Amino acid sequence: MEGMVRVPVREQEPKVRATNFEEVCYGYNSEEAVEEASRCLNCKNAQCMKGCPVAIDIPAFIQQIKEGSFEEAYQKISESSALPAVCGRVCPQESQCEGKCIRGIKGEPVAIGKLERFAADWARENGIKPKKADASNGRKVAVIGSGPAGLTCAGDLAKLGYEVTIFEALHQAGGVLSYGIPEFRLPKDEVVAAEVANVEALGVKIEKNVVIGKSVTVDELLENEGFEAVFIGSGAGLPRFMGIPGEQANGVFSANEFLTRNNLMKAFKEEYETPIFHGKKVVVVGGGNVAMDAARTALRLGAEVHIVYRRGEEELPARREEVHHAKEEGIIFDLLQNPTEILVNEDGWVRGIRIIKMELGEPDESGRRSPIEIPGSEYEIECDTVIMSLGTSPNPLISSTTVGLDTNRRKCIIASEENGATSKPGVFAGGDAVTGAATVILAMGAGKAAAKGIHEFLSAK
Amino acid sequence: MYPIVRKEKLADQIYLMDIKAPRVARECLPGQFIIAKMDEVGERIPLTICDYDREKETVTIVVQTIGAGTERMMALSEGDALEDFVGPLGCPSELCLEKNLEETKKKHIVYIAGGLGTAPVYPQVKWLKEHGIAVDVIMGSRTKDLLFYIDEMKAVAENVYVTTDDGTYGFHGNGCQQLEALTGEGKHYDVCVAIGPMIMMKFVSLLTKKLEIPTIVSMNPIMVDGTGMCGACRLVVGGEVKFACVDGPEFDGHLVDFDQAMKRQLQYKTEEGRAKLAYEEGNTHHGGCGQCGGDR
C-alpha cells in the first residue's frame, strides 16, 4: 500500500562489515530523504515532538527536507539540538519520536532518525555551521564533561551569549561518544569531532585533561576562576561487576575498558600503541547497547562472540536496530542465562564461564519480569575472554569534593528535572551523573533543561 | 601541550623530565600520580610524581624505558612537548596530609624504595622533612648503574641506606635484608612504606607482617583512564575489589593480594612485547604465529 513502508536505508553487507570498523549504515541520499520526508503527514498536533527529549520541531524540518531546503532543515533542528548527526545515529527512535508517529499505527513510522541524520550530514558536507550568538554577555559558566549533556548545555548557553568553558577529564572531547560508542556506529573524526567543532564554533572553549575534584574543584572554579555557575555533566563512569568467583582473572574486562581501548585509544588500528586483547571466543554479559557495542567490537577483532543475558529477547534493553545488526553479523545470543562463575586456568587466565539457565517470574519494581534461576541447569561455555557489561554508576570524585552537593543512595547527584538545580546554589547537574546510566538523548534533554535553569538563575542574580 | 622544560638521564634506561603543567603542579601532593600521552598514537602511561615546583608550575616525572611507549616518550628532548598530561590522580599519601600531621609526628617511619620506587618515595620524604619529620630510607636496586637520587634523598632523609642485589654499591642484599639488619640492631619502626616492583612490595609486606610493622604499599597496575572508568586497575585488598586509580594507589600491604595483582600485570605482555620489538627492529613481525593477532 502507498506510503505504508519506509524508504529502505542502505547498509554495509553483514559479512563484510563484521570484519571492519567502517560505519554500518550509509544513511539516505537526497532523493531517498525527499521521498521518505514526503511520507510525513505533517500532523497539526504532532505526537512525534512529544516523544523527543529535546523537543525538535520534527514536522517542520521534515517539510523542509521534502521541499529540498536542506540547510533550513538543519538550522531548524539546530535550534533544539547541538548534536543532530549523533542523535540521528544513536537515539532509540522506536521508543521516542518514531514510536509516537501516526504512520506507525497501520504501517511503518516515518524514519525520523534517518532524516535527522541526513540533514546533519548534508550540512556538514556543505560546510554549514549553526548560528552563533550576536555578542558575548561577559558572564562565565563552567561545564564539567564534554559528553552529550555537557555539549548540549554549553551550546545552548553559548547561543545565549555566555562565555562557556568545558572541562574534560580525558584527552579527547565527546565523553561516551568518543570512548564508548564504536566507530562502526558513530564515526569519530567525521561525525563526533565535527559536532564538537560545531559547539566550539559557537564560542565554547574546551579544556582537556582536567579532572574536576583532582586538578581543580567545583568550589575553586566558583571562587577562584570567575565562573558564576557550574553544570556537572560528568556521566556515569564506574563499571559494575557481578561479584562472582573468577572475576579478577586475566581476560575479564569491563565493557568500559574494552571499548575505551578500542574507541578512544584506537587499539584496532595497527599504528596506535594501546594494546587490546584479541580473544578467540568472547562472552559478553549483559543486554544493553553497550553490550551490543562490546560484542560487535570483539567480533570485528576476530572472535566468536556470545551474548549472555539473564532475561529474554523482549526484555533486551538495547535499541532494536543494534540487536538486529548484531544478529545479522553473527553474534550468538544465549538468552535467559546468567553466569555463576568464571573458570580460571593455572596461569590466571579465563578458560570458561559457568552459566545457569533462567526463567521469567513476576514483574519487579522496574516493571520487567524478574529472572529466576532454574535449579540444576548449569553448564559451561569454553572461552578466553569475558566482557562485563552490567551498567555503570556515577563517579563520586566530584560529589565527594564539592561542599554542599547532595547525592542519593546510588551516589547520583540530586538535581531538578525541570532546571537541573542541585542542593548547592549556582551548581547544576544533568545526564547520567544524575540519573545513572541512560541514553545520549536523555542526557541532552537534561543539558538543555539545565542551560535554561542556569540562564534563569544568572538573569535573576 | 605540556612542554618538557628539563630532561636528564639519571641511570641506565632511567630518565627525568620536568613538565610544565600548571594545574597539576598547583594541586599535586606526594603519593599521587599523573597520566601522560605523548602524541596521537601514544598510550596513556601512568607515571609517578617525583617532585613538583608550584612557582615554576612544573612537575618532575621519572621514567624507565621498558616498552615501546616509554622509549618513544623518552626520545623526546627539552623544548619538545607532551600532547596530554593529566592529574594529579589518585589519593595523596595519608602520611603527607596536614590534617594527620600530629599523628605522623609521633611515628618512626622507614621508607623502602626499590628500583624506580625511589622516584615516588622522594617527594614524601621531602614533604615530611619540610614538616619537621625525619625518616629513614632504604633505597635499593639490582646493581649500581640503576641507582639514582642518592644525594637528593640524603638531603631530605635522616638516614639513607643504599643496597644493591649484586653488592656493587652499598649494602650487599635487598631492602628486606637491610630492614632485617636494621631492626636486628635494635631500630624500631612504627610504619613502613614500600614502593617498588610488586614482587619487592610483596616480600617487604611478608617480612613486616612477621616484624609486626604496619606497611603501606603503592600499587602500579595496568590502567587506561586513571579516573575509575575502566576498572583495569582493580585489585583485591582484604577480600574487597578496589580500583588503584581512585581508591589508591596506596594500600595496606598486609591486605593486598599480590599474587593476583602480579598475574594481572602480565595481561598485555604479548602485545607489549610485539610493540617493543616493532619499535626496536622495525616492521619485522608479520604474524603467522596465530597467537597474537598480528596477522589479522
mmCIF file of C-alpha atoms in Angstrom, chain A residues 50-375:
data_model
loop_
_atom_site.group_PDB
_atom_site.id
_atom_site.type_symbol
_atom_site.label_atom_id
_atom_site.label_comp_id
_atom_site.label_asym_id
_atom_site.label_seq_id
_atom_site.Cartn_x
_atom_site.Cartn_y
_atom_site.Cartn_z
ATOM 1 C CA LYS A 50 6.173 14.831 22.434
ATOM 2 C CA GLY A 51 8.456 11.810 22.230
ATOM 3 C CA CYS A 52 11.591 13.915 21.718
ATOM 4 C CA PRO A 53 13.509 14.778 24.912
ATOM 5 C CA VAL A 54 14.881 17.959 23.303
ATOM 6 C CA ALA A 55 11.577 18.819 21.545
ATOM 7 C CA ILE A 56 12.877 19.213 17.995
ATOM 8 C CA ASP A 57 10.224 20.687 15.670
ATOM 9 C CA ILE A 58 10.114 17.435 13.733
ATOM 10 C CA PRO A 59 7.281 18.132 11.240
ATOM 11 C CA ALA A 60 8.871 21.479 10.348
ATOM 12 C CA PHE A 61 12.313 20.072 9.491
ATOM 13 C CA ILE A 62 10.801 17.150 7.620
ATOM 14 C CA GLN A 63 8.682 19.508 5.484
ATOM 15 C CA GLN A 64 11.859 21.439 4.667
ATOM 16 C CA ILE A 65 13.603 18.262 3.554
ATOM 17 C CA LYS A 66 10.556 17.407 1.447
ATOM 18 C CA GLU A 67 10.874 20.807 -0.251
ATOM 19 C CA GLY A 68 14.603 20.298 -0.783
ATOM 20 C CA SER A 69 15.540 23.098 1.661
ATOM 21 C CA PHE A 70 18.197 21.049 3.424
ATOM 22 C CA GLU A 71 20.053 23.952 5.038
ATOM 23 C CA GLU A 72 16.821 25.277 6.564
ATOM 24 C CA ALA A 73 16.035 21.776 7.811
ATOM 25 C CA TYR A 74 19.432 21.649 9.560
ATOM 26 C CA GLN A 75 19.016 25.100 11.128
ATOM 27 C CA LYS A 76 15.542 24.110 12.346
ATOM 28 C CA ILE A 77 16.996 21.026 14.106
ATOM 29 C CA SER A 78 19.926 23.082 15.442
ATOM 30 C CA GLU A 79 17.518 25.375 17.279
ATOM 31 C CA SER A 80 16.846 22.424 19.600
ATOM 32 C CA SER A 81 19.798 20.031 19.289
ATOM 33 C CA ALA A 82 23.561 20.537 19.346
ATOM 34 C CA LEU A 83 24.304 17.021 18.087
ATOM 35 C CA PRO A 84 21.923 16.052 15.281
ATOM 36 C CA ALA A 85 24.407 13.854 13.382
ATOM 37 C CA VAL A 86 24.926 11.908 16.617
ATOM 38 C CA CYS A 87 21.242 11.646 17.576
ATOM 39 C CA GLY A 88 20.250 10.595 14.083
ATOM 40 C CA ARG A 89 22.547 7.635 14.591
ATOM 41 C CA VAL A 90 22.210 6.583 18.230
ATOM 42 C CA CYS A 91 18.810 7.702 19.589
ATOM 43 C CA PRO A 92 16.318 4.940 20.407
ATOM 44 C CA GLN A 93 13.800 6.439 17.961
ATOM 45 C CA GLU A 94 11.489 3.429 18.142
ATOM 46 C CA SER A 95 10.594 4.288 21.728
ATOM 47 C CA GLN A 96 10.628 8.078 21.217
ATOM 48 C CA CYS A 97 9.647 10.167 18.173
ATOM 49 C CA GLU A 98 9.067 7.266 15.783
ATOM 50 C CA GLY A 99 7.225 5.315 18.469
ATOM 51 C CA LYS A 100 4.593 8.050 18.533
ATOM 52 C CA CYS A 101 4.347 8.607 14.742
ATOM 53 C CA ILE A 102 0.764 8.225 13.409
ATOM 54 C CA ARG A 103 2.139 6.448 10.332
ATOM 55 C CA GLY A 104 3.271 3.696 12.677
ATOM 56 C CA ILE A 105 -0.271 2.663 13.577
ATOM 57 C CA LYS A 106 -1.027 0.985 10.256
ATOM 58 C CA GLY A 107 2.400 0.819 8.678
ATOM 59 C CA GLU A 108 5.970 1.869 9.362
ATOM 60 C CA PRO A 109 6.591 5.182 11.120
ATOM 61 C CA VAL A 110 8.435 7.917 9.236
ATOM 62 C CA ALA A 111 12.215 7.333 9.532
ATOM 63 C CA ILE A 112 12.700 10.489 11.607
ATOM 64 C CA GLY A 113 16.136 9.462 12.864
ATOM 65 C CA LYS A 114 17.473 8.754 9.400
ATOM 66 C CA LEU A 115 16.089 12.093 8.160
ATOM 67 C CA GLU A 116 17.692 13.952 11.061
ATOM 68 C CA ARG A 117 20.982 12.260 10.233
ATOM 69 C CA PHE A 118 20.574 13.191 6.569
ATOM 70 C CA ALA A 119 20.055 16.900 7.355
ATOM 71 C CA ALA A 120 23.039 16.965 9.733
ATOM 72 C CA ASP A 121 25.345 15.062 7.359
ATOM 73 C CA TRP A 122 24.292 17.263 4.439
ATOM 74 C CA ALA A 123 25.067 20.412 6.467
ATOM 75 C CA ARG A 124 28.482 19.097 7.454
ATOM 76 C CA GLU A 125 29.378 18.081 3.923
ATOM 77 C CA ASN A 126 28.321 21.515 2.702
ATOM 78 C CA GLY A 127 30.141 23.468 5.400
ATOM 79 C CA ILE A 128 27.023 24.822 7.133
ATOM 80 C CA LYS A 129 27.564 25.837 10.769
ATOM 81 C CA PRO A 130 24.985 26.518 13.481
ATOM 82 C CA LYS A 131 24.254 30.206 14.136
ATOM 83 C CA LYS A 132 26.411 31.932 16.765
ATOM 84 C CA ALA A 133 25.219 34.461 19.368
ATOM 85 C CA ASP A 134 25.480 38.108 18.294
ATOM 86 C CA ALA A 135 27.575 39.219 21.269
ATOM 87 C CA SER A 136 29.011 37.821 24.497
ATOM 88 C CA ASN A 137 27.358 38.911 27.751
ATOM 89 C CA GLY A 138 30.712 38.530 29.518
ATOM 90 C CA ARG A 139 29.433 36.049 32.100
ATOM 91 C CA LYS A 140 31.395 32.838 32.636
ATOM 92 C CA VAL A 141 29.870 29.395 33.064
ATOM 93 C CA ALA A 142 31.849 26.178 33.602
ATOM 94 C CA VAL A 143 30.618 22.883 32.193
ATOM 95 C CA ILE A 144 32.110 19.646 33.521
ATOM 96 C CA GLY A 145 32.292 16.884 30.954
ATOM 97 C CA SER A 146 32.162 17.117 27.171
ATOM 98 C CA GLY A 147 29.670 14.318 26.639
ATOM 99 C CA PRO A 148 26.127 14.738 25.314
ATOM 100 C CA ALA A 149 24.836 16.590 28.405
ATOM 101 C CA GLY A 150 27.810 18.961 28.621
ATOM 102 C CA LEU A 151 27.978 19.743 24.902
ATOM 103 C CA THR A 152 24.248 20.476 24.792
ATOM 104 C CA CYS A 153 24.290 22.676 27.886
ATOM 105 C CA ALA A 154 27.409 24.519 26.667
ATOM 106 C CA GLY A 155 25.976 25.019 23.180
ATOM 107 C CA ASP A 156 22.686 26.412 24.460
ATOM 108 C CA LEU A 157 24.412 28.780 26.896
ATOM 109 C CA ALA A 158 26.826 29.994 24.207
ATOM 110 C CA LYS A 159 23.875 30.769 21.944
ATOM 111 C CA LEU A 160 22.532 32.943 24.786
ATOM 112 C CA GLY A 161 25.841 34.858 24.907
ATOM 113 C CA TYR A 162 27.575 33.194 27.864
ATOM 114 C CA GLU A 163 31.324 32.544 27.902
ATOM 115 C CA VAL A 164 31.428 28.803 28.406
ATOM 116 C CA THR A 165 34.421 26.615 29.232
ATOM 117 C CA ILE A 166 34.029 22.849 29.163
ATOM 118 C CA PHE A 167 36.412 20.846 31.359
ATOM 119 C CA GLU A 168 37.103 17.344 30.070
ATOM 120 C CA ALA A 169 38.980 14.694 32.068
ATOM 121 C CA LEU A 170 40.171 12.694 29.065
ATOM 122 C CA HIS A 171 42.454 13.807 26.241
ATOM 123 C CA GLN A 172 39.587 13.945 23.787
ATOM 124 C CA ALA A 173 36.203 15.655 23.841
ATOM 125 C CA GLY A 174 32.934 13.782 23.383
ATOM 126 C CA GLY A 175 32.598 11.679 26.522
ATOM 127 C CA VAL A 176 30.749 8.455 25.776
ATOM 128 C CA LEU A 177 30.530 9.478 22.110
ATOM 129 C CA SER A 178 34.328 9.143 21.969
ATOM 130 C CA TYR A 179 35.185 6.364 24.397
ATOM 131 C CA GLY A 180 32.011 4.301 24.419
ATOM 132 C CA ILE A 181 30.157 4.131 21.126
ATOM 133 C CA PRO A 182 32.223 2.381 18.436
ATOM 134 C CA GLU A 183 33.392 3.792 15.142
ATOM 135 C CA PHE A 184 31.108 1.498 13.103
ATOM 136 C CA ARG A 185 28.064 3.079 14.726
ATOM 137 C CA LEU A 186 29.342 6.621 15.187
ATOM 138 C CA PRO A 187 32.407 7.669 13.165
ATOM 139 C CA LYS A 188 34.774 9.664 15.389
ATOM 140 C CA ASP A 189 36.604 12.045 13.057
ATOM 141 C CA GLU A 190 33.813 12.501 10.593
ATOM 142 C CA VAL A 191 30.854 12.873 12.967
ATOM 143 C CA VAL A 192 31.854 13.302 16.642
ATOM 144 C CA ALA A 193 34.796 15.650 16.054
ATOM 145 C CA ALA A 194 32.701 17.665 13.619
ATOM 146 C CA GLU A 195 29.823 18.074 16.081
ATOM 147 C CA VAL A 196 32.272 19.056 18.843
ATOM 148 C CA ALA A 197 33.784 21.602 16.424
ATOM 149 C CA ASN A 198 30.288 22.983 15.810
ATOM 150 C CA VAL A 199 29.864 23.560 19.545
ATOM 151 C CA GLU A 200 33.302 25.238 19.635
ATOM 152 C CA ALA A 201 32.240 27.375 16.669
ATOM 153 C CA LEU A 202 29.533 28.797 18.942
ATOM 154 C CA GLY A 203 32.351 30.204 21.093
ATOM 155 C CA VAL A 204 32.642 27.373 23.642
ATOM 156 C CA LYS A 205 36.172 26.684 24.946
ATOM 157 C CA ILE A 206 37.189 23.107 25.775
ATOM 158 C CA GLU A 207 39.998 22.497 28.273
ATOM 159 C CA LYS A 208 41.024 18.847 28.193
ATOM 160 C CA ASN A 209 42.991 16.807 30.751
ATOM 161 C CA VAL A 210 41.255 18.416 33.735
ATOM 162 C CA VAL A 211 39.800 16.034 36.309
ATOM 163 C CA ILE A 212 37.360 18.019 38.407
ATOM 164 C CA GLY A 213 37.789 17.019 42.020
ATOM 165 C CA LYS A 214 41.503 16.391 41.432
ATOM 166 C CA SER A 215 43.010 19.048 39.137
ATOM 167 C CA VAL A 216 40.609 21.670 40.495
ATOM 168 C CA THR A 217 37.372 21.532 42.495
ATOM 169 C CA VAL A 218 33.909 22.920 41.748
ATOM 170 C CA ASP A 219 34.299 25.312 44.682
ATOM 171 C CA GLU A 220 37.609 26.586 43.278
ATOM 172 C CA LEU A 221 36.007 27.152 39.874
ATOM 173 C CA LEU A 222 33.337 29.302 41.539
ATOM 174 C CA GLU A 223 35.627 31.114 43.979
ATOM 175 C CA ASN A 224 38.942 31.480 42.149
ATOM 176 C CA GLU A 225 38.325 31.173 38.436
ATOM 177 C CA GLY A 226 35.451 33.589 37.986
ATOM 178 C CA PHE A 227 32.713 31.184 36.971
ATOM 179 C CA GLU A 228 29.238 32.270 38.060
ATOM 180 C CA ALA A 229 27.628 28.874 37.583
ATOM 181 C CA VAL A 230 28.738 25.290 37.047
ATOM 182 C CA PHE A 231 26.982 22.493 35.162
ATOM 183 C CA ILE A 232 28.027 18.949 36.101
ATOM 184 C CA GLY A 233 27.585 16.533 33.223
ATOM 185 C CA SER A 234 30.267 14.088 34.228
ATOM 186 C CA GLY A 235 28.360 10.948 33.276
ATOM 187 C CA ALA A 236 28.227 7.560 34.932
ATOM 188 C CA GLY A 237 31.711 6.249 34.642
ATOM 189 C CA LEU A 238 32.237 3.491 37.191
ATOM 190 C CA PRO A 239 31.761 -0.005 35.771
ATOM 191 C CA ARG A 240 29.827 -2.636 37.708
ATOM 192 C CA PHE A 241 30.989 -6.191 38.136
ATOM 193 C CA MET A 242 28.933 -9.218 39.217
ATOM 194 C CA GLY A 243 30.890 -10.226 42.282
ATOM 195 C CA ILE A 244 31.161 -13.860 41.131
ATOM 196 C CA PRO A 245 34.269 -16.049 41.573
ATOM 197 C CA GLY A 246 36.988 -15.638 38.955
ATOM 198 C CA GLU A 247 36.103 -12.076 38.033
ATOM 199 C CA GLN A 248 39.629 -10.767 38.649
ATOM 200 C CA ALA A 249 41.153 -13.263 36.204
ATOM 201 C CA ASN A 250 43.096 -12.129 33.174
ATOM 202 C CA GLY A 251 40.760 -11.890 30.228
ATOM 203 C CA VAL A 252 37.864 -10.423 32.238
ATOM 204 C CA PHE A 253 37.243 -6.836 31.194
ATOM 205 C CA SER A 254 34.613 -4.229 31.896
ATOM 206 C CA ALA A 255 32.882 -3.148 28.697
ATOM 207 C CA ASN A 256 34.212 0.328 29.532
ATOM 208 C CA GLU A 257 37.813 -0.865 29.429
ATOM 209 C CA PHE A 258 37.361 -2.915 26.272
ATOM 210 C CA LEU A 259 35.538 -0.133 24.441
ATOM 211 C CA THR A 260 37.835 2.637 25.699
ATOM 212 C CA ARG A 261 40.884 0.761 24.447
ATOM 213 C CA ASN A 262 39.251 0.270 21.094
ATOM 214 C CA ASN A 263 37.365 3.538 20.552
ATOM 215 C CA LEU A 264 39.220 6.258 22.441
ATOM 216 C CA MET A 265 42.681 4.710 22.186
ATOM 217 C CA LYS A 266 42.011 3.211 18.726
ATOM 218 C CA ALA A 267 43.651 -0.116 19.572
ATOM 219 C CA PHE A 268 42.081 -1.681 16.467
ATOM 220 C CA LYS A 269 44.420 0.396 14.304
ATOM 221 C CA GLU A 270 47.917 -1.016 13.905
ATOM 222 C CA GLU A 271 49.719 2.341 14.269
ATOM 223 C CA TYR A 272 48.205 3.078 17.714
ATOM 224 C CA GLU A 273 50.206 1.860 20.722
ATOM 225 C CA THR A 274 47.464 0.894 23.169
ATOM 226 C CA PRO A 275 47.066 -2.889 23.283
ATOM 227 C CA ILE A 276 43.784 -4.773 23.257
ATOM 228 C CA PHE A 277 43.270 -8.459 23.895
ATOM 229 C CA HIS A 278 42.199 -10.318 20.747
ATOM 230 C CA GLY A 279 40.038 -13.093 22.168
ATOM 231 C CA LYS A 280 39.177 -16.177 20.141
ATOM 232 C CA LYS A 281 35.930 -16.834 21.941
ATOM 233 C CA VAL A 282 34.337 -13.987 23.838
ATOM 234 C CA VAL A 283 31.352 -13.967 26.197
ATOM 235 C CA VAL A 284 29.698 -10.599 26.754
ATOM 236 C CA VAL A 285 27.465 -10.446 29.820
ATOM 237 C CA GLY A 286 24.542 -8.004 29.545
ATOM 238 C CA GLY A 287 21.864 -6.966 27.082
ATOM 239 C CA GLY A 288 22.102 -3.196 26.667
ATOM 240 C CA ASN A 289 23.515 -1.037 23.892
ATOM 241 C CA VAL A 290 26.941 -1.189 25.488
ATOM 242 C CA ALA A 291 26.837 -4.994 25.469
ATOM 243 C CA MET A 292 25.953 -4.941 21.748
ATOM 244 C CA ASP A 293 28.803 -2.489 21.109
ATOM 245 C CA ALA A 294 31.316 -4.635 23.003
ATOM 246 C CA ALA A 295 30.137 -7.822 21.270
ATOM 247 C CA ARG A 296 30.274 -6.346 17.784
ATOM 248 C CA THR A 297 33.714 -4.860 18.515
ATOM 249 C CA ALA A 298 35.079 -8.229 19.688
ATOM 250 C CA LEU A 299 33.599 -9.813 16.563
ATOM 251 C CA ARG A 300 35.422 -7.326 14.359
ATOM 252 C CA LEU A 301 38.662 -8.091 16.208
ATOM 253 C CA GLY A 302 38.237 -11.700 15.074
ATOM 254 C CA ALA A 303 36.343 -13.528 17.822
ATOM 255 C CA GLU A 304 33.341 -15.811 18.025
ATOM 256 C CA VAL A 305 31.031 -13.880 20.329
ATOM 257 C CA HIS A 306 28.206 -14.910 22.662
ATOM 258 C CA ILE A 307 25.901 -12.509 24.455
ATOM 259 C CA VAL A 308 24.701 -13.936 27.750
ATOM 260 C CA TYR A 309 21.667 -12.107 29.122
ATOM 261 C CA ARG A 310 19.535 -13.126 32.061
ATOM 262 C CA ARG A 311 16.212 -12.077 30.596
ATOM 263 C CA GLY A 312 14.618 -12.842 27.207
ATOM 264 C CA GLU A 313 14.638 -11.271 23.755
ATOM 265 C CA GLU A 314 11.681 -8.979 24.549
ATOM 266 C CA GLU A 315 13.463 -7.581 27.584
ATOM 267 C CA LEU A 316 16.778 -6.740 25.885
ATOM 268 C CA PRO A 317 17.324 -3.077 26.790
ATOM 269 C CA ALA A 318 19.364 -2.384 23.632
ATOM 270 C CA ARG A 319 17.941 -0.471 20.664
ATOM 271 C CA ARG A 320 16.161 -2.817 18.287
ATOM 272 C CA GLU A 321 18.437 -1.818 15.408
ATOM 273 C CA GLU A 322 21.542 -2.816 17.391
ATOM 274 C CA VAL A 323 20.159 -6.250 18.239
ATOM 275 C CA HIS A 324 19.151 -6.741 14.615
ATOM 276 C CA HIS A 325 22.586 -5.685 13.358
ATOM 277 C CA ALA A 326 24.358 -7.869 15.918
ATOM 278 C CA LYS A 327 22.372 -10.936 14.837
ATOM 279 C CA GLU A 328 22.991 -10.244 11.164
ATOM 280 C CA GLU A 329 26.701 -10.097 11.867
ATOM 281 C CA GLY A 330 26.699 -13.482 13.585
ATOM 282 C CA ILE A 331 26.636 -12.694 17.308
ATOM 283 C CA ILE A 332 25.193 -15.672 19.204
ATOM 284 C CA PHE A 333 22.512 -14.759 21.760
ATOM 285 C CA ASP A 334 22.341 -17.006 24.829
ATOM 286 C CA LEU A 335 19.198 -15.567 26.417
ATOM 287 C CA LEU A 336 17.603 -16.378 29.774
ATOM 288 C CA GLN A 337 21.007 -17.393 31.084
ATOM 289 C CA ASN A 338 23.297 -15.955 33.721
ATOM 290 C CA PRO A 339 26.934 -16.552 34.714
ATOM 291 C CA THR A 340 27.616 -18.029 38.134
ATOM 292 C CA GLU A 341 31.389 -18.393 37.941
ATOM 293 C CA ILE A 342 34.311 -17.561 35.691
ATOM 294 C CA LEU A 343 36.627 -20.537 35.284
ATOM 295 C CA VAL A 344 40.313 -19.769 35.513
ATOM 296 C CA ASN A 345 43.380 -21.749 34.404
ATOM 297 C CA GLU A 346 46.542 -22.116 36.492
ATOM 298 C CA ASP A 347 48.159 -19.056 34.869
ATOM 299 C CA GLY A 348 45.317 -16.866 35.990
ATOM 300 C CA TRP A 349 43.579 -16.627 32.595
ATOM 301 C CA VAL A 350 39.928 -17.200 31.770
ATOM 302 C CA ARG A 351 39.264 -20.680 30.389
ATOM 303 C CA GLY A 352 35.479 -20.670 30.501
ATOM 304 C CA ILE A 353 32.340 -19.475 32.176
ATOM 305 C CA ARG A 354 29.693 -21.385 34.110
ATOM 306 C CA ILE A 355 26.167 -20.447 33.186
ATOM 307 C CA ILE A 356 22.788 -21.170 34.756
ATOM 308 C CA LYS A 357 19.538 -21.048 32.797
ATOM 309 C CA MET A 358 16.763 -18.731 33.913
ATOM 310 C CA GLU A 359 13.012 -18.354 33.580
ATOM 311 C CA LEU A 360 10.937 -15.219 33.977
ATOM 312 C CA GLY A 361 8.888 -14.688 37.120
ATOM 313 C CA GLU A 362 6.726 -11.791 38.296
ATOM 314 C CA PRO A 363 7.464 -8.198 37.200
ATOM 315 C CA ASP A 364 9.896 -6.365 39.532
ATOM 316 C CA GLU A 365 9.809 -2.683 40.536
ATOM 317 C CA SER A 366 11.129 -1.662 37.081
ATOM 318 C CA GLY A 367 8.120 -3.393 35.541
ATOM 319 C CA ARG A 368 10.289 -6.034 33.909
ATOM 320 C CA ARG A 369 9.706 -9.671 34.731
ATOM 321 C CA SER A 370 12.486 -10.757 37.048
ATOM 322 C CA PRO A 371 14.587 -13.750 36.079
ATOM 323 C CA ILE A 372 14.712 -16.791 38.352
ATOM 324 C CA GLU A 373 17.385 -19.493 38.229
ATOM 325 C CA ILE A 374 16.355 -22.965 37.072
ATOM 326 C CA PRO A 375 17.978 -25.371 39.557
#
